[in-house]
Coordinates of C-alpha atoms and ligand atoms in Angstrom, one line a residue:
M1 CA -1.7 -49.3 10.0
V2 CA -2.4 -47.6 13.3
Q3 CA 0.4 -45.3 14.5
S4 CA 1.3 -45.7 18.2
R5 CA 4.3 -43.3 18.6
S6 CA 5.5 -40.0 17.2
L7 CA 7.8 -40.4 14.2
I8 CA 8.5 -36.8 13.4
D9 CA 10.2 -34.6 16.1
E10 CA 9.5 -31.0 17.1
S11 CA 12.1 -29.7 14.6
G12 CA 10.3 -31.6 11.7
K13 CA 13.0 -34.3 11.5
R14 CA 12.0 -37.9 10.7
T15 CA 13.4 -41.1 12.3
D16 CA 16.4 -41.0 9.8
G17 CA 16.9 -37.3 10.1
R18 CA 15.2 -36.3 6.9
V19 CA 12.6 -33.5 6.5
I20 CA 9.1 -34.4 5.1
D21 CA 9.9 -33.7 1.4
E22 CA 13.4 -35.2 1.4
L23 CA 14.3 -38.4 -0.4
R24 CA 16.9 -40.8 0.9
E25 CA 20.2 -40.7 -1.0
V26 CA 19.8 -42.6 -4.3
K27 CA 22.7 -44.0 -6.3
I28 CA 22.5 -46.2 -9.4
N29 CA 25.3 -48.0 -11.1
V30 CA 24.6 -49.4 -14.6
G31 CA 25.9 -52.6 -16.1
I32 CA 27.2 -54.3 -13.0
V33 CA 26.2 -57.9 -14.0
K34 CA 28.6 -59.2 -16.7
N35 CA 26.3 -62.1 -17.9
A36 CA 23.1 -60.1 -18.2
D37 CA 22.0 -58.1 -21.3
G38 CA 21.3 -55.2 -19.0
S39 CA 21.7 -54.5 -15.3
A40 CA 21.7 -51.9 -12.5
L41 CA 22.5 -51.7 -8.9
I42 CA 20.4 -49.3 -6.9
E43 CA 21.2 -48.0 -3.5
F44 CA 18.1 -46.3 -2.2
G45 CA 19.0 -45.3 1.4
K46 CA 19.8 -48.6 2.9
N47 CA 18.0 -50.6 0.2
R48 CA 20.5 -52.4 -2.0
I49 CA 19.0 -54.1 -5.0
I50 CA 20.3 -55.6 -8.2
A51 CA 18.2 -55.7 -11.4
A52 CA 19.3 -58.0 -14.2
V53 CA 17.6 -58.2 -17.6
Y54 CA 17.9 -61.1 -20.1
G55 CA 16.4 -60.8 -23.6
P56 CA 14.8 -60.5 -25.9
R57 CA 15.4 -64.2 -26.0
E58 CA 13.6 -67.4 -27.0
V59 CA 10.6 -68.3 -24.8
H60 CA 10.7 -71.6 -22.9
P61 CA 8.3 -73.3 -22.6
K62 CA 7.4 -72.4 -26.1
H63 CA 3.6 -72.3 -25.5
M64 CA 4.1 -69.2 -23.5
A65 CA 5.2 -67.2 -26.6
L66 CA 2.9 -64.7 -28.1
S67 CA 2.8 -64.3 -31.9
D68 CA 2.2 -60.5 -31.9
R69 CA 4.4 -59.3 -29.0
G70 CA 7.0 -60.2 -26.5
V71 CA 6.3 -61.6 -23.0
V72 CA 7.7 -60.0 -19.9
R73 CA 8.6 -62.2 -16.9
C74 CA 9.6 -60.7 -13.6
R75 CA 11.0 -62.2 -10.4
Y76 CA 11.4 -60.1 -7.3
H77 CA 13.3 -62.0 -4.6
M78 CA 14.6 -61.0 -1.2
S79 CA 17.8 -62.7 -0.1
P80 CA 17.7 -64.5 3.3
F81 CA 20.1 -61.9 4.7
S82 CA 18.3 -58.8 3.3
T83 CA 16.1 -58.3 6.4
D84 CA 16.8 -58.0 10.2
T85 CA 15.3 -61.5 10.8
R86 CA 16.4 -64.3 8.4
K87 CA 13.9 -64.5 5.5
S88 CA 13.2 -67.9 4.0
P89 CA 14.8 -68.2 0.6
A90 CA 11.7 -69.8 -0.8
P91 CA 9.4 -67.5 -2.7
S92 CA 6.7 -66.0 -0.5
R93 CA 3.2 -64.8 -1.4
R94 CA 4.5 -61.3 -0.9
E95 CA 7.3 -61.8 -3.4
T96 CA 4.9 -63.4 -5.9
E97 CA 2.5 -60.4 -5.6
I98 CA 5.4 -57.9 -5.9
S99 CA 6.8 -59.7 -8.9
K100 CA 3.4 -59.3 -10.6
V101 CA 2.9 -55.6 -9.8
I102 CA 6.5 -54.8 -10.8
R103 CA 5.9 -56.5 -14.2
E104 CA 2.6 -54.6 -14.6
A105 CA 4.4 -51.3 -13.7
L106 CA 7.1 -51.8 -16.3
E107 CA 5.1 -53.3 -19.2
P108 CA 3.4 -50.0 -20.4
A109 CA 6.9 -48.5 -21.0
L110 CA 8.1 -51.4 -23.2
I111 CA 7.4 -51.6 -26.9
L112 CA 6.6 -55.3 -26.8
E113 CA 5.2 -55.3 -30.4
D114 CA 8.9 -55.1 -31.5
Y115 CA 9.6 -58.5 -29.9
P116 CA 7.0 -61.1 -31.2
R117 CA 7.6 -64.7 -29.9
A118 CA 10.4 -63.5 -27.6
A119 CA 10.7 -63.2 -23.8
I120 CA 12.2 -60.4 -21.7
D121 CA 13.2 -61.7 -18.2
I122 CA 13.7 -59.3 -15.3
F123 CA 15.3 -60.5 -12.1
I124 CA 15.2 -58.2 -9.1
E125 CA 17.4 -59.4 -6.2
V126 CA 17.1 -57.5 -2.9
L127 CA 20.4 -57.8 -1.0
Q128 CA 19.3 -55.4 1.7
A129 CA 15.8 -54.1 2.4
D130 CA 14.8 -51.0 4.3
G131 CA 11.2 -50.2 3.1
G132 CA 10.3 -49.1 -0.4
S133 CA 12.1 -52.1 -2.0
R134 CA 9.4 -52.5 -4.7
C135 CA 9.8 -48.9 -5.8
A136 CA 13.6 -49.1 -5.8
G137 CA 13.4 -52.5 -7.7
I138 CA 11.2 -50.9 -10.4
S139 CA 13.5 -47.9 -10.8
A140 CA 16.6 -50.3 -11.1
A141 CA 14.8 -52.6 -13.5
S142 CA 13.8 -49.8 -15.7
V143 CA 17.4 -48.7 -16.0
A144 CA 18.5 -52.3 -16.6
L145 CA 15.9 -52.6 -19.4
A146 CA 17.3 -49.5 -21.1
D147 CA 20.8 -50.9 -20.6
A148 CA 19.7 -54.1 -22.3
G149 CA 18.7 -52.0 -25.3
I150 CA 15.0 -52.9 -25.0
N151 CA 12.9 -50.4 -27.0
M152 CA 11.0 -48.2 -24.5
R153 CA 8.4 -45.5 -24.7
D154 CA 9.7 -43.9 -21.4
M155 CA 11.5 -44.7 -18.3
V156 CA 9.6 -45.9 -15.2
S157 CA 10.5 -44.1 -12.0
A158 CA 9.1 -45.1 -8.7
C159 CA 8.8 -43.6 -5.2
A160 CA 6.4 -44.0 -2.3
A161 CA 4.8 -41.3 -0.2
G162 CA 2.8 -41.8 2.9
K163 CA 1.3 -40.4 6.1
V164 CA 3.3 -40.2 9.2
D165 CA 2.2 -38.2 12.3
D166 CA -0.7 -37.0 10.2
K167 CA 1.8 -35.3 7.8
I168 CA 2.3 -36.4 4.2
V169 CA 5.9 -37.4 3.7
V170 CA 7.9 -38.6 0.7
D171 CA 9.9 -41.9 0.5
I172 CA 8.7 -43.9 3.5
N173 CA 11.5 -45.8 5.3
D174 CA 11.1 -49.2 7.0
T175 CA 10.1 -47.8 10.4
E176 CA 7.6 -45.4 8.8
D177 CA 6.2 -48.2 6.7
K178 CA 5.7 -50.4 9.8
E179 CA 4.6 -47.8 12.3
G180 CA 3.2 -44.9 10.1
G181 CA -0.4 -44.2 9.0
A182 CA -0.2 -44.9 5.3
D183 CA 2.2 -46.1 2.6
M184 CA 1.5 -45.4 -1.1
P185 CA 4.0 -46.8 -3.6
V186 CA 3.8 -45.1 -7.0
A187 CA 5.5 -45.8 -10.4
Y188 CA 5.4 -43.1 -13.0
M189 CA 6.4 -42.6 -16.6
P190 CA 7.9 -39.0 -16.4
N191 CA 7.7 -38.0 -20.0
L192 CA 4.3 -39.5 -20.8
K193 CA 3.1 -38.4 -17.4
K194 CA 1.3 -41.7 -16.7
I195 CA 1.1 -43.7 -13.5
T196 CA 1.8 -47.4 -13.9
L197 CA 1.6 -48.5 -10.3
L198 CA -0.5 -47.1 -7.4
Q199 CA -0.9 -49.1 -4.2
L200 CA -2.1 -48.0 -0.8
D201 CA -1.6 -49.6 2.6
G202 CA -3.4 -47.6 5.3
E203 CA -6.1 -44.9 5.3
L204 CA -6.2 -41.5 3.7
N205 CA -9.0 -39.0 3.2
P206 CA -9.5 -37.6 -0.3
N207 CA -7.3 -34.5 0.4
E208 CA -4.5 -36.6 1.9
F209 CA -4.8 -39.0 -1.0
N210 CA -4.2 -36.2 -3.6
A211 CA -1.4 -34.7 -1.5
C212 CA 0.2 -38.1 -1.1
L213 CA 0.0 -38.9 -4.9
E214 CA 1.5 -35.4 -5.7
E215 CA 4.4 -36.0 -3.3
A216 CA 5.0 -39.5 -4.7
V217 CA 5.1 -38.2 -8.3
R218 CA 7.5 -35.4 -7.2
G219 CA 9.7 -38.2 -5.7
C220 CA 9.5 -40.1 -9.0
L221 CA 10.7 -37.1 -10.9
K222 CA 13.7 -36.8 -8.6
V223 CA 14.4 -40.6 -9.1
Y224 CA 14.1 -40.1 -12.9
E225 CA 16.9 -37.5 -12.9
I226 CA 19.2 -40.0 -11.1
Q227 CA 18.2 -42.9 -13.5
R228 CA 18.9 -40.6 -16.5
S229 CA 22.3 -39.4 -15.3
S230 CA 23.3 -43.0 -14.4
L231 CA 22.6 -44.1 -18.0
M232 CA 24.3 -41.0 -19.4
E233 CA 27.3 -41.6 -17.3
K234 CA 27.7 -45.2 -18.6
Y235 CA 27.0 -44.4 -22.3
F236 CA 28.4 -40.9 -22.6
G237 CA 30.7 -40.7 -19.6
D238 CA 29.0 -37.5 -18.6
E239 CA 26.5 -37.6 -15.8
K240 CA 24.9 -34.3 -16.8
G241 CA 23.9 -36.0 -20.0
M242 CA 23.1 -34.3 -23.3
K243 CA 21.2 -31.4 -21.7
E244 CA 24.0 -29.0 -22.4
E245 CA 24.3 -29.8 -26.1
Ligands
LIG301 P1 8.4 -52.5 0.2 O1 9.8 -53.0 0.5 O2 8.1 -52.4 -1.2 O3 8.0 -51.3 1.0 P2 6.6 -54.0 2.1 O4 5.8 -52.8 2.4 O5 5.9 -55.3 1.9 O6 7.4 -53.7 0.7 O7 7.8 -54.2 3.1 C1 8.4 -53.2 3.8 C2 9.7 -53.6 4.4 O8 9.5 -54.6 5.4 C3 10.7 -54.2 3.4 O9 11.4 -53.2 2.6 C4 11.6 -55.0 4.4 O10 12.5 -54.0 5.0 C5 10.6 -55.5 5.4 N1 10.2 -56.9 5.1 C6 9.5 -57.3 4.1 N2 9.4 -58.6 4.2 C7 10.1 -59.1 5.2 C8 10.3 -60.4 5.8 N3 9.8 -61.5 5.3 N4 11.1 -60.4 6.9 C9 11.6 -59.3 7.5 N5 11.4 -58.0 7.0 C10 10.6 -57.9 5.9

């Protein structure tokens, strides 16, 4: 990633008008897919992504079943109309890789020992992409897993940070992703304080790396509050949740 033009103006505003430590607007609606055991729609800026969870259910083919724990299968898919140029509906290498890293980011939060011989299937369908779709997909899938009643140790919240105009910024958008200096997607379990995904595209020195990671985790904590209130709103009808009890 070599940056060729300035993406932050003199007043500190980014290409979409945000300041460097500002997240895009995030909204989550829980339980929007009638036929799934759990589901969520996330709007993360212009990203619009549905996560649907099926399970625990019988594993087919049966040889994939594990006797001591459940298996997690994950499919991340971008719709042909989700990007500015039509994307082939066939699964790409990128989608196969992202499906794998999302599964690995979610698995540490799931108490899979509770589901021997069973499968938990996670489908992430990107309807509209605008940079950061893997992070938004992870955050939506985590809410969908909770909505499905899967036993979990923690939520998984995800957010990227990166380097734009030599500044560390949170929640990289599509333009910053393509033209900026670095993009670091991070997934984080906010109560256990553990990172479950860390990728880096671009170059950062050690100080920038630490600052970027800190910014991404701060972003994850903001996403966590929205995940939490979306679930509280569905199950208790109160988006402030049980904090006030
Ligand atoms: P992420 O969406 O997690 O940031 P990438 O960094 O691979 O993943 O992609 C950044 C953005 O590039 C995507 O969110 C999407 O807007 C765009 N993009 C990805 N794949 C394609 C594609 N095949 N065609 C057009 N745009 C794409």
